[in-house]
Short mmCIF file of C-alpha atoms and ligand atoms in Angstrom, two decimals:
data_model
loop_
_atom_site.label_atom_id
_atom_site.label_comp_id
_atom_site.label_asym_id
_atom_site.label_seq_id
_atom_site.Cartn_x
_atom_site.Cartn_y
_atom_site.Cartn_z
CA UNK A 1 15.65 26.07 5.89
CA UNK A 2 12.73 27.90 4.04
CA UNK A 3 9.69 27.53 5.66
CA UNK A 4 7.61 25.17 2.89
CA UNK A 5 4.64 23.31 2.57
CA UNK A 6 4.25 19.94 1.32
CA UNK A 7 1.65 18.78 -1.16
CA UNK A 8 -0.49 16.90 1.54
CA UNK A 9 -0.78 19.63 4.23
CA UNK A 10 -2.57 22.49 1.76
CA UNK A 11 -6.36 20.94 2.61
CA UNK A 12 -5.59 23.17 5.44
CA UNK A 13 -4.24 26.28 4.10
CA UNK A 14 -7.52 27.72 2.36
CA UNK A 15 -6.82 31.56 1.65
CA UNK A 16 -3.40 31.16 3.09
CA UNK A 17 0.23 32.26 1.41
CA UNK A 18 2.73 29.47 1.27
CA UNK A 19 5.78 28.27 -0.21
CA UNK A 20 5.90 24.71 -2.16
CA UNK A 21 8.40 22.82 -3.98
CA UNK A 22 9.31 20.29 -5.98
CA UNK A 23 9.28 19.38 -9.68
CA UNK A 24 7.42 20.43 -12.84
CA UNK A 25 5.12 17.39 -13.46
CA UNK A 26 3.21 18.60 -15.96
CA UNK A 27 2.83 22.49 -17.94
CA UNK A 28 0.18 23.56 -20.01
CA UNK A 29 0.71 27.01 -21.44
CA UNK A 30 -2.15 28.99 -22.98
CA UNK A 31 -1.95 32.34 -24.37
CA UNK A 32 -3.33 33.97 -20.98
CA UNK A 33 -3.21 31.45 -18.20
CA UNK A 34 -0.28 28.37 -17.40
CA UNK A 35 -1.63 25.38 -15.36
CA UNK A 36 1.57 24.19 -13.95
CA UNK A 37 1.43 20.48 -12.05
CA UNK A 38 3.75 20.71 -9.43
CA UNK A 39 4.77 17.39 -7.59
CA UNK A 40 6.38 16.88 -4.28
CA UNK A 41 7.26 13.59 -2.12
CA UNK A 42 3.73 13.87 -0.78
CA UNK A 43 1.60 14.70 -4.37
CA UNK A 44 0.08 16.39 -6.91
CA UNK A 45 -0.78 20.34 -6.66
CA UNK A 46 -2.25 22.64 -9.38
CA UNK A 47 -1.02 25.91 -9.54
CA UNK A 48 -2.39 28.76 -11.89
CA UNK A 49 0.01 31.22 -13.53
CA UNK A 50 -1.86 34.25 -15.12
CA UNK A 51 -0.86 36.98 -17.91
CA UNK A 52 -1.35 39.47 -15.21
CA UNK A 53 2.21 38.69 -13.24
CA UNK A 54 4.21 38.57 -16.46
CA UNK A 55 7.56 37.90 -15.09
CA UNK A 56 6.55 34.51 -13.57
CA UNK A 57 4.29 34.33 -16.41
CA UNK A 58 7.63 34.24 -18.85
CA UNK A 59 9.76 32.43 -16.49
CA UNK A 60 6.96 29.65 -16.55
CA UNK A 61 6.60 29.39 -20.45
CA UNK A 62 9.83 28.88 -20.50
CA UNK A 63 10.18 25.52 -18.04
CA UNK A 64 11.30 22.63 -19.28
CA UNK A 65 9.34 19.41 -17.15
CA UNK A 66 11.22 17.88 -14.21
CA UNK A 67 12.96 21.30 -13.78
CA UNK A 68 12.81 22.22 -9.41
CA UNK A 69 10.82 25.01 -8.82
CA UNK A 70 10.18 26.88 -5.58
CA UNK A 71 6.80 28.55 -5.79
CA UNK A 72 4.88 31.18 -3.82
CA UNK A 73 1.30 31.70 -3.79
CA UNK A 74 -2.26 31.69 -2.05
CA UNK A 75 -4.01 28.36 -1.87
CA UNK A 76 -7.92 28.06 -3.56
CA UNK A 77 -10.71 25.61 -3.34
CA UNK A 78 -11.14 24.35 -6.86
CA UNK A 79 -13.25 21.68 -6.84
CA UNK A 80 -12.36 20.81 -10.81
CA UNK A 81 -8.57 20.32 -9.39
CA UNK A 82 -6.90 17.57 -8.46
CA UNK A 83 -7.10 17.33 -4.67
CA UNK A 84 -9.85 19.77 -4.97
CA UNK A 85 -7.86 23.15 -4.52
CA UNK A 86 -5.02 24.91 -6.35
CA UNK A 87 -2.41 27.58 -5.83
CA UNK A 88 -2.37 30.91 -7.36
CA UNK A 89 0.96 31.62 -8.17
CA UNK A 90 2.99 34.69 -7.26
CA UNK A 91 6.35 34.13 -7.14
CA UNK A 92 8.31 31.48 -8.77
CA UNK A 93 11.78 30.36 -8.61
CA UNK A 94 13.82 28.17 -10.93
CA UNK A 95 16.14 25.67 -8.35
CA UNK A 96 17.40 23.54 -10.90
CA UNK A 97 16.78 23.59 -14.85
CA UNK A 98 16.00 19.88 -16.50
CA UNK A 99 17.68 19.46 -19.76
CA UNK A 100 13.89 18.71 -22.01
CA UNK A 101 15.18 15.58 -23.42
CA UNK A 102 14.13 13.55 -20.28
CA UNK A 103 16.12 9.93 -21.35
CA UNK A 104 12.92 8.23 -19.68
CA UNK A 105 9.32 9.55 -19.29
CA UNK A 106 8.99 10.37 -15.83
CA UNK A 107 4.65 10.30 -16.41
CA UNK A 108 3.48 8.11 -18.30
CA UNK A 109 -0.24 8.34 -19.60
CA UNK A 110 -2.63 5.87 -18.97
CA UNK A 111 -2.07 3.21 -21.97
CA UNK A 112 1.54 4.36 -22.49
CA UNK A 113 4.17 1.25 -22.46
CA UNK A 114 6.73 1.65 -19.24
CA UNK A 115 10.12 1.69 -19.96
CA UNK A 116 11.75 -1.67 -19.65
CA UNK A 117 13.14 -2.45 -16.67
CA UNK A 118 17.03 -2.32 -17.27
CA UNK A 119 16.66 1.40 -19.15
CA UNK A 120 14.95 2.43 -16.23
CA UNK A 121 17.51 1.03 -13.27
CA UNK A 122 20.12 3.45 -15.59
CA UNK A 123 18.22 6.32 -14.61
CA UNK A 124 17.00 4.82 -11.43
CA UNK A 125 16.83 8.53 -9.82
CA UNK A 126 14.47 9.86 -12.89
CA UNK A 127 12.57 6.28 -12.21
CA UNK A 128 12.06 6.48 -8.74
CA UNK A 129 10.18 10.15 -9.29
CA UNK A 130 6.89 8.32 -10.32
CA UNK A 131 5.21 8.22 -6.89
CA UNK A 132 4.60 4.35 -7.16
CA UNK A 133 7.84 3.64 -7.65
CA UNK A 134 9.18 5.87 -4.26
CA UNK A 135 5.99 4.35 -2.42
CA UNK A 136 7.87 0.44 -2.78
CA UNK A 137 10.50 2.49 -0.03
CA UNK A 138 7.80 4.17 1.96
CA UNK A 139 6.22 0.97 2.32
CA UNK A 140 9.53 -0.55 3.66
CA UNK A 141 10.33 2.07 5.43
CA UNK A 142 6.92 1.06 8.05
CA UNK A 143 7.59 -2.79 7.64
CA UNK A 144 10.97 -2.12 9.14
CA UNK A 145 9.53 0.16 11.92
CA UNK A 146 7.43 -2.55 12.65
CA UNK A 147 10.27 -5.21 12.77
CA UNK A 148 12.51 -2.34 14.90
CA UNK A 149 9.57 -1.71 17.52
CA UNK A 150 9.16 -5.43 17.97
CA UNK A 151 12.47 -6.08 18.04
CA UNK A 152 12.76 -3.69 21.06
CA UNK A 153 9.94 -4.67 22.41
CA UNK A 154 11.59 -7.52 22.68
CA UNK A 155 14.90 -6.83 24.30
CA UNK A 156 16.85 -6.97 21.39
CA UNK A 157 20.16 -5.50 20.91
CA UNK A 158 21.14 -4.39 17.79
CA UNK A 159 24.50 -5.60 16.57
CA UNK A 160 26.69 -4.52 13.19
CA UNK A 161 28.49 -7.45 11.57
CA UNK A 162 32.02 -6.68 9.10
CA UNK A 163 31.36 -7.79 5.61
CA UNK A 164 35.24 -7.99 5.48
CA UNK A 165 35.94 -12.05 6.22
CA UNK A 166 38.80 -13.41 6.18
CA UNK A 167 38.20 -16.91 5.28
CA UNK A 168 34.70 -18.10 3.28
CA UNK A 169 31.75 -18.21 5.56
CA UNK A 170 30.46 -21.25 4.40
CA UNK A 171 31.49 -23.43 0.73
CA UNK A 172 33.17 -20.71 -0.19
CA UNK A 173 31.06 -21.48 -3.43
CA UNK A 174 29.04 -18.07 -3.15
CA UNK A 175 31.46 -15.64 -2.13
CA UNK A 176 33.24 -12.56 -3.54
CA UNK A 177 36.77 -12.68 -3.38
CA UNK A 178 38.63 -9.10 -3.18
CA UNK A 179 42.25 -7.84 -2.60
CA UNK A 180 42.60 -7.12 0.93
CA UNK A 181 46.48 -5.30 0.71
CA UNK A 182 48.14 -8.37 0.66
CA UNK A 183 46.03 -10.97 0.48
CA UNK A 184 42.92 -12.24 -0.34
CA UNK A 185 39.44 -11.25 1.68
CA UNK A 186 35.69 -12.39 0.94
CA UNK A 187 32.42 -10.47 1.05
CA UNK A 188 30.07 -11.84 3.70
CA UNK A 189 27.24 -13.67 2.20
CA UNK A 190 25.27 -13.89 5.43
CA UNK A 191 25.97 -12.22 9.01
CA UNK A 192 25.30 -15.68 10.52
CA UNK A 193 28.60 -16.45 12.31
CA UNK A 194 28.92 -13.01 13.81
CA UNK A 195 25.27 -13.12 15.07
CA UNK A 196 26.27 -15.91 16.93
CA UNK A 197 29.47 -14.82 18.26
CA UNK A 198 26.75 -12.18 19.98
CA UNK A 199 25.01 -15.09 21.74
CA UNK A 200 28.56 -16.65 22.88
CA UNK A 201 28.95 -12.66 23.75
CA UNK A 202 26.33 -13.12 25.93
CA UNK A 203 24.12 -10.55 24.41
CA UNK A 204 21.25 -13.17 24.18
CA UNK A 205 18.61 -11.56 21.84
CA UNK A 206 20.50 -9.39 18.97
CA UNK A 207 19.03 -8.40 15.26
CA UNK A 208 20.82 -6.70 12.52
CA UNK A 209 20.37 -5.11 9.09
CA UNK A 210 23.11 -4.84 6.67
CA UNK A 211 24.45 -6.27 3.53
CA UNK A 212 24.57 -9.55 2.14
CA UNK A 213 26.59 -10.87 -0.60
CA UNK A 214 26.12 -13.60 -3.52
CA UNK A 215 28.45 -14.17 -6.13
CA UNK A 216 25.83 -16.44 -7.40
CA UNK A 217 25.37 -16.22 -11.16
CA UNK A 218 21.64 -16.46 -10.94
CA UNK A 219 19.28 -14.44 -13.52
CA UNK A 220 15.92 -15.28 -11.39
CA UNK A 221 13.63 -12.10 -10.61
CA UNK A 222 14.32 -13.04 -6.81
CA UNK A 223 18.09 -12.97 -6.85
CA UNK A 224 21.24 -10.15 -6.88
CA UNK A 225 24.34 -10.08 -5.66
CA UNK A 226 24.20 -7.66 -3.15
CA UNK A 227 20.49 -7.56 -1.00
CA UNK A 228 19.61 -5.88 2.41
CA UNK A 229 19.59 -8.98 5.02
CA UNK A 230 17.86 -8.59 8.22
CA UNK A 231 18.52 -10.90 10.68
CA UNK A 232 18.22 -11.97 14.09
CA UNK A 233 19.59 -14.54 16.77
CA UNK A 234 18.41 -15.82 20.41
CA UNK A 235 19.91 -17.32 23.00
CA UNK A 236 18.53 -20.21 25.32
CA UNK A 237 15.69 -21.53 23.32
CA UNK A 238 14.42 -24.93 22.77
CA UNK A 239 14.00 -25.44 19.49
CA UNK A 240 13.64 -23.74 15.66
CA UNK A 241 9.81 -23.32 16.60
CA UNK A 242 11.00 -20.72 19.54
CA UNK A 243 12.69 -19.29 15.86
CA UNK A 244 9.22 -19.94 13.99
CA UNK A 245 7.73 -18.06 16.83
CA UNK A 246 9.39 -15.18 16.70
CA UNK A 247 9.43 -14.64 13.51
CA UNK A 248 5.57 -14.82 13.37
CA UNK A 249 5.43 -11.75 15.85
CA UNK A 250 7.85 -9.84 13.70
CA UNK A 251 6.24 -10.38 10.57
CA UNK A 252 3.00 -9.16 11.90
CA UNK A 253 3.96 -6.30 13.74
CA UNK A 254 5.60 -5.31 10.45
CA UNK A 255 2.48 -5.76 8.77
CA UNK A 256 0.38 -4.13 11.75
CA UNK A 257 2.66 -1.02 10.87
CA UNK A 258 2.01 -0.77 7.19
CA UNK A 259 -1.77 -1.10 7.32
CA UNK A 260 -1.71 1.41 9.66
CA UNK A 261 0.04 4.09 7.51
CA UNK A 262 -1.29 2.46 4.52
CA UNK A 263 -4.59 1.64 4.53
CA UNK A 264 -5.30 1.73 1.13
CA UNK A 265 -3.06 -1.61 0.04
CA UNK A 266 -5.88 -3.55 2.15
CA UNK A 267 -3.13 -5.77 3.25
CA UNK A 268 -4.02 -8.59 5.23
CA UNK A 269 -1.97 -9.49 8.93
CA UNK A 270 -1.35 -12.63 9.03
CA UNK A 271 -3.36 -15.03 11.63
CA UNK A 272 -0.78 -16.76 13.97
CA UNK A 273 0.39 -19.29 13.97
CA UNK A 274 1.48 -19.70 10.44
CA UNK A 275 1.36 -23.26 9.34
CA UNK A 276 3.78 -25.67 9.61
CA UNK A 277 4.72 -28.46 7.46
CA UNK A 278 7.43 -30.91 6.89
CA UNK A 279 9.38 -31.47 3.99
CA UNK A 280 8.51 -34.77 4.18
CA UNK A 281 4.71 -33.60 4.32
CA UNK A 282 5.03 -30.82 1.75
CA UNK A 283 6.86 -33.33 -0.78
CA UNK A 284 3.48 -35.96 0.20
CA UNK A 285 1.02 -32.90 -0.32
CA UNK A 286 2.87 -31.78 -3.59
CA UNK A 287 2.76 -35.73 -5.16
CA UNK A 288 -0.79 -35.68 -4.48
CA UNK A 289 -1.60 -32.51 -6.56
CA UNK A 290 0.67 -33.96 -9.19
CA UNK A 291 3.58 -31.97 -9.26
CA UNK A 292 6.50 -32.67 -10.09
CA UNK A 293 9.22 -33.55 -7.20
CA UNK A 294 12.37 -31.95 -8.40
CA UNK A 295 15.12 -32.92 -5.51
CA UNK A 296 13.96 -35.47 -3.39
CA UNK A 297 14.68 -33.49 -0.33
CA UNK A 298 14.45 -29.58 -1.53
CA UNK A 299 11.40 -27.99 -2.75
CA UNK A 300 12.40 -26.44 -6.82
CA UNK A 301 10.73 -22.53 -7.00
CA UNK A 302 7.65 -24.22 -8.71
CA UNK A 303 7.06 -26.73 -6.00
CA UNK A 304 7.18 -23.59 -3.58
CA UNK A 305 5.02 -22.03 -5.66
CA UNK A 306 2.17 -25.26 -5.71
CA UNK A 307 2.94 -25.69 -1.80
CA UNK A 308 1.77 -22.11 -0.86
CA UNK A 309 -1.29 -22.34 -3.24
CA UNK A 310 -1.90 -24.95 -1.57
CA UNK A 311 -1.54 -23.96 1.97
CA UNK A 312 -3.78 -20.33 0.44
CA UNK A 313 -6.47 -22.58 -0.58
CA UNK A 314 -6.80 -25.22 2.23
CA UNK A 315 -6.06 -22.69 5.27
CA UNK A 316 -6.62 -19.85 3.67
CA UNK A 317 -2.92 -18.62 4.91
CA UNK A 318 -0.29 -16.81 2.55
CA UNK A 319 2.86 -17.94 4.73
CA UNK A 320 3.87 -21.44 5.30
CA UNK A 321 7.14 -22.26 7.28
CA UNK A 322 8.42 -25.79 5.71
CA UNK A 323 10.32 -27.32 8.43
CA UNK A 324 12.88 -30.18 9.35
CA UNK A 325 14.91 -30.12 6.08
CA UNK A 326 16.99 -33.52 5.61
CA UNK A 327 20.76 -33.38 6.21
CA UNK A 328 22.05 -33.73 3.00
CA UNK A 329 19.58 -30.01 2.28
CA UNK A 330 21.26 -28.26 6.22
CA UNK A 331 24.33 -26.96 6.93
CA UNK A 332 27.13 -28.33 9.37
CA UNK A 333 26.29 -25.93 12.08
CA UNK A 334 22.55 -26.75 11.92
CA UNK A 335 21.56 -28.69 15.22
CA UNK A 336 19.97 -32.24 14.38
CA UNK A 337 16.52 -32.87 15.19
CA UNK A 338 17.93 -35.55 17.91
CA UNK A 339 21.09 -37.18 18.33
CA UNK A 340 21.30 -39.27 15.26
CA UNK A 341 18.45 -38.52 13.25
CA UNK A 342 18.91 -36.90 9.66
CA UNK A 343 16.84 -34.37 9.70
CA UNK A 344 17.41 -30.80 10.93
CA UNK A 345 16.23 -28.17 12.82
CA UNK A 346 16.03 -25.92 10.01
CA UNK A 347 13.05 -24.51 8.32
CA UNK A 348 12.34 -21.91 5.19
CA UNK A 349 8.99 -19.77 5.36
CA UNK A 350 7.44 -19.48 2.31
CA UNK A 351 5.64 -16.32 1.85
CA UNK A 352 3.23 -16.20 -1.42
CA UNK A 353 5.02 -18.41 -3.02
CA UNK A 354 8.80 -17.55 -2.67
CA UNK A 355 11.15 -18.20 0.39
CA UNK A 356 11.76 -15.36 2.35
CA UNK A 357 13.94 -16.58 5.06
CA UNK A 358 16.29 -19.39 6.18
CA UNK A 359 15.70 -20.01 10.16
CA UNK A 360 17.75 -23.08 12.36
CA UNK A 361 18.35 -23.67 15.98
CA UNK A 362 22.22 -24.05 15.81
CA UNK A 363 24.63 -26.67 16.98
CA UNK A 364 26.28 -24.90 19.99
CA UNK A 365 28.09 -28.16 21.17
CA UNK A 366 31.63 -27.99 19.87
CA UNK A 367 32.00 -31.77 19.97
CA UNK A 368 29.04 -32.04 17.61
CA UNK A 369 29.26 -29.42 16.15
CA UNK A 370 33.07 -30.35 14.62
CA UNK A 371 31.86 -33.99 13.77
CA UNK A 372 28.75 -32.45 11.90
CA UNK A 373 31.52 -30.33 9.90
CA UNK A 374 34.03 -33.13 9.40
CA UNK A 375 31.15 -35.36 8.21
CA UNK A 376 30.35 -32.70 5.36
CA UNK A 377 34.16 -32.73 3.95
CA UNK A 378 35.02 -29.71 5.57
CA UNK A 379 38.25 -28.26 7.02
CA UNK A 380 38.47 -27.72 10.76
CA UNK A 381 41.46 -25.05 10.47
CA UNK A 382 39.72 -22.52 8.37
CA UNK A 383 36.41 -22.57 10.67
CA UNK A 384 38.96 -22.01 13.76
CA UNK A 385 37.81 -18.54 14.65
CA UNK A 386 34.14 -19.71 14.27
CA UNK A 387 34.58 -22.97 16.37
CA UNK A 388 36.34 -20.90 19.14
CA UNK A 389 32.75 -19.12 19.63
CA UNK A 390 31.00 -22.57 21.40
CA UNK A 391 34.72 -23.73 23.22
CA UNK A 392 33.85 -21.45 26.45
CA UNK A 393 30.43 -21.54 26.78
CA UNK A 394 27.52 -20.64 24.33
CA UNK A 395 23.98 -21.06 25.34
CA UNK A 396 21.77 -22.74 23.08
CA UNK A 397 20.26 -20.47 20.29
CA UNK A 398 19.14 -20.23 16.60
CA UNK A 399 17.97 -17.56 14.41
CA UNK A 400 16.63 -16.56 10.96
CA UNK A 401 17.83 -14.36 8.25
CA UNK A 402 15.00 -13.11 6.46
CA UNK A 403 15.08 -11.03 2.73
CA UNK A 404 13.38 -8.01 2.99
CA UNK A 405 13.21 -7.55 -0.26
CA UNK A 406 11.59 -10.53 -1.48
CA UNK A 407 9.33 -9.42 1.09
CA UNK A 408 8.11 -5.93 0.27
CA UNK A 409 7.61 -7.87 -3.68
CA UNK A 410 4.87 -9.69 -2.73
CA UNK A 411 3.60 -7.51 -0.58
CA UNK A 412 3.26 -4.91 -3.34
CA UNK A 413 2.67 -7.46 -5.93
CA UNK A 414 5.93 -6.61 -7.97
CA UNK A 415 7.24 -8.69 -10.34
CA UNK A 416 10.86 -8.38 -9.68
CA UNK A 417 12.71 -8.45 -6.75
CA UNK A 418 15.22 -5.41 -7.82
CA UNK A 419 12.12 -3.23 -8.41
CA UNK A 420 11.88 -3.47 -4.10
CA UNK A 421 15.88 -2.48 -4.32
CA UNK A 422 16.57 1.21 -4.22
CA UNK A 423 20.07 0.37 -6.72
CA UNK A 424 19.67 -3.14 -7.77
CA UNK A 425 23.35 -4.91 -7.86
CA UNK A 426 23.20 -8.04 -10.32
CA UNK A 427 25.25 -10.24 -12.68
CA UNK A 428 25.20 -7.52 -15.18
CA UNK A 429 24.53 -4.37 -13.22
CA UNK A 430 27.21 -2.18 -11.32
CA UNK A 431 25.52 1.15 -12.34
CA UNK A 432 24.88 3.44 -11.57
P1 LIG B 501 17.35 -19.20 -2.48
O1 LIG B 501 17.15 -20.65 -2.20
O2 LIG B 501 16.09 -18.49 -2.90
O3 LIG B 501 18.50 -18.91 -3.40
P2 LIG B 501 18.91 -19.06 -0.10
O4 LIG B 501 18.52 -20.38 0.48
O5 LIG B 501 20.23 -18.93 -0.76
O6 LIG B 501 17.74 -18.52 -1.08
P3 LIG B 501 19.45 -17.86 2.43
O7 LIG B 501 20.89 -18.09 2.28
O8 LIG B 501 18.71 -18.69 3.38
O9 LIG B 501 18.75 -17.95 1.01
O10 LIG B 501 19.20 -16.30 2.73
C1 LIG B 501 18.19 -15.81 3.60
C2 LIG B 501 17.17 -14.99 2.83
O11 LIG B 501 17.81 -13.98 2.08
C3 LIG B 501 16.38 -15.77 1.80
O12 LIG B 501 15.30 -16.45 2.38
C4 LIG B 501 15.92 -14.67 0.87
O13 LIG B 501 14.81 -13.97 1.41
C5 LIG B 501 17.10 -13.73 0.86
N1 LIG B 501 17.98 -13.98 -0.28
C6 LIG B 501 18.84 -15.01 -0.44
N2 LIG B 501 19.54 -14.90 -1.57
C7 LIG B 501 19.12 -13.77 -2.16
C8 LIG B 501 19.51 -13.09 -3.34
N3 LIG B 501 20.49 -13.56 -4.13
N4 LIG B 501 18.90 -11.91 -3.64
C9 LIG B 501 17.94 -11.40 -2.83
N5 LIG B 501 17.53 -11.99 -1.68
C10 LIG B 501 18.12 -13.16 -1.34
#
C-alpha cells in the first residue's frame, strides 16, 4: 500500500514531502494559482497548485469535484488556511474521475437547504461523504467499543444467533415470511430465544449483535424493518434489576468511550443508578402533569416523551427504566413478579424520550412457563423447540435487547432514526 498521510497527522509534517488522498472538496482556479480542498476520512487540507508545474497545473483545471486524487507535495504553515498549513503540490494523480453533475451536493454552504432525506438515502454513499454524516458511524463505532470492553470485562461470551426460523418467534404478527426451498421460513425479529438456549447451554453470560427484523408497517422516525439489535442474556440472577444493573454499566462504559474520543459532543455519562419507576407510578406521575393516558397499562410515544421530561427535570437524569409492566403489556415467557401477581418482571428504559430497550427476567420453569403460554391463546406444538430449552435444566436468567440505533439518535440529536443507519431498510426502501 502507498505510504500516505491522512488529513489529521500533517500538524506534524512541517517542511516534509508526503502523499495524501482523497476527494476534491472544493477547486478554485485562477489564472496563475489553483487552491484545491482536498478531503480525507480525517479532514480538510489546502493544497496550492501553481502556473509554474504546468502539467499538474492542467490536470487540476480540468477536475471535476468529488473526483479521487492522489497528491504529492511539501507541507507549509499558512496561518490564513484551514488547519493553519497547506500543501504545495507537486505531483498529482487522477484515481477516479466524478461525472460533474453530482445528483446531490456533497457541501453544502452555510444557508443552503439539505437535500431531503429520501433523495439523499438514494445516494447514501455521496451522502455519507459530508463529514457529519460519517461521524454518526464513528460515534457508534466507540459506543460499541465501550459495550464490547464491558461486555468482556464482564465474562461475556459472544454468541451468533440464525435469522433463518422455522416457526414465528413470537405472534407471528411481525415477522417476514420467505421461501425456504420447500416451505415457508421467517426472519427473526429478535435473537431472544437463541440467547437463551445459550443460558440452558450453560454459557451463563452471552451478548450478541446482529440483525433484527420487523415486518411492521410503521412510518415513525424510530422504526424500519431491518435494525442492528444488540443484546445480551445472564444466567442465575435474581431479578430484572440484576438486568437494570447491567445495563446501567454498559450504557456508561459506552458513553465513557465516546467522550473520551469525542470530547467535543460534551456528552454527559450518566449517574448510576438510573431511576426507576413503575408503570403504575409513571401512569400516576403522567395524570398529574395532565397528560393524556393512552392505554391504561402502556405508555403511547408522547407519554414517554412527558415521563422522561419529567424524570430530566425532577432528577435531572436523561434515562428512566419504567418497570413491572402489567400482564396483559408482557409476553408468555416473561417471569411474573410472584406467583400469581399480574405484573411482570419486565421493564423498558427510556432514554431522552424514546425506548431504547426491552429487558425481563424470564420464566425458566417449564411448568409455568407452558401455563403462562396457554393462558395467552398460544400453541404449545409450534414453541416445542423453544420449550425443550428449560425441560433439562436452565438456570434462572433474563436479559435486554437494546436498539442501538435509537441510541446513537439522541445521542447526536438526530431527528430520524435511519439517519444513525448506514442503509436504512423501511416500508418503502429496499435501495440501494
Ligand atoms: P417499540 O415499542 O418502539 O415499537 P418494541 O417494543 O417493538 O419497540 P422491542 O421488541 O423491545 O421493541 O425491541 C428492542 C429494542 O429494539 C427497542 O427498545 C428499540 O430500541 C429497538 N427497536 C425495536 N423496533 C425497532 C424498529 N422497528 N426499528 C428500529 N429499532 C427498533
Amino acid at each position: 500500500m502507498i505510504q500516505s498521510t491522512h488529513v489529521s497527522e500533517l500538524k506534524n509534517k512541517a517542511e516534509q514531502q508526503v502523499i495524501v488522498q482523497g476527494f476534491v472538496h472544493t477547486l478554485r482556479v485562477q489564472s496563475k494559482i489553483i487552491f484545491l480542498i482536498l478531503r480525507d476520512t480525517t479532514g480538510l487540507v489546502q493544497n496550492i497548485i501553481e502556473i509554474s508545474t504546468p502539467e499538474v497545473f492542467e490536470t487540476a483545471k480540468n477536475l471535476s469535484h468529488e473526483s479521487v486524487v492522489r497528491i504529492t507535495g511539501i507541507v507549509k504553515d499558512a496561518p490564513q488556511a484551514p488547519g493553519g498549513f497547506e500543501i504545495g503540490v507537486t505531483a498529482l494523480e487522477v484515481l477516479s474521475h466524478a461525472n460533474p453533475e453530482l445528483p446531490i451536493p456533497v457541501v453544502v454552504k452555510g444557508s443552503d437547504e439539505e437535500t431531503e432525506a429520501p433523495t439523499r438515502f438514494d445516494y447514501r454513499w455521496l451522502d455519507l461523504r459530508k463529514p457529519e454524516k460519517a461521524n454518526v458511524f464513528k460515534v457508534w463505532t466507540e459506543l460499541e467499543k465501550g459495550f464490547r470492553s464491558y461486555w468482556s470485562e464482564n465474562n461475556f461470551t459472544q454468541i451468533y444467533t440464525p435469522s433463518f426460523m422455522s416457526t414465528p418467534s413470537e405472534t407471528g404478527a411481525e415477522v417476514f415470511e420467505v421461501n425456504y426451498f420447500d416451505r415457508k421460513a421467517y426472519l427473526a425479529q429478535s435473537p431472544q430465544f437463541y440467547k437463551q438456549m445459550a443460558i440452558a447451554s450453560g454459557l451463563e453470560r452471552v451478548f450478541m449483535v446482529g440483525p433484527v427484523f420487523r415486518a411492521e408497517e410503521s412510518f415513525t422516525t424510530r422504526h424500519m424493518t431491518e435494525f442492528t439489535g444488540w443484546d445480551f442474556e445472564v444466567g442465575f440472577i435474581e431479578s430484572h434489576h440484576d438486568i437494570m444493573d447491567l445495563e446501567e454499566g454498559m450504557i456508561v462504559a459506552g458513553f465513557e468511550q465516546i467522550k473520551k474520543t469525542f470530547p467535543e459532543l460534551e456528552l454527559t455519562v450518566p449517574a448510576r443508578p438510573f431511576p426507576r419507576i413503575t408503570i403504575v407510578e409513571a401512569k400516576e406521575i403522567l395524570a398529574s402533569l395532565n397528560v393524556e393516558s393512552g392505554e391504561e397499562h402502556d405508555l403511547s410515544p408522547e407519554e414517554e416523551k412527558k415521563i422522561s421530561e419529567y424524570v430530566k427535570n425532577e432528577m435531572n437524569h436523561d434515562f428512566v427504566f419504567i418497570t413491572e409492566y402489567h400482564k396483559s403489556k408482557s409476553a408468555f415467557y416473561h417471569m411474573r413478579l410472584s406467583e400469581g401477581s399480574d405484573r411482570s418482571r419486565r421493564a423498558d428504559l427510556l432514554f431522552k424520550g424514546i425506548e431504547i430497550t426491552t429487558l425481563a427476567q424470564r420464566e425458566h420453569r417449564i411448568d409455568i412457563l407452558e401455563k403462562q403460554a396457554v393462558d395467552k391463546g398460544m400453541h404449545l406444538e409450534p414453541l416445542k423447540d423453544y420449550l425443550n430449552f428449560f425441560r433439562y435444566g436452565c438456570p434462572p436468567h433474563g436479559g435486554a435487547g437494546i436498539g442501538p440505533a435509537r441510541l446513537i439518535m439522541k445521542v447526536l440529536d438526530l431527528q430520524n432514526v435511519r439517519e444513525a443507519t448506514y442503509i436504512p431498510r423501511d416500508v418503502k426502501r429496499l435501495n440501494p
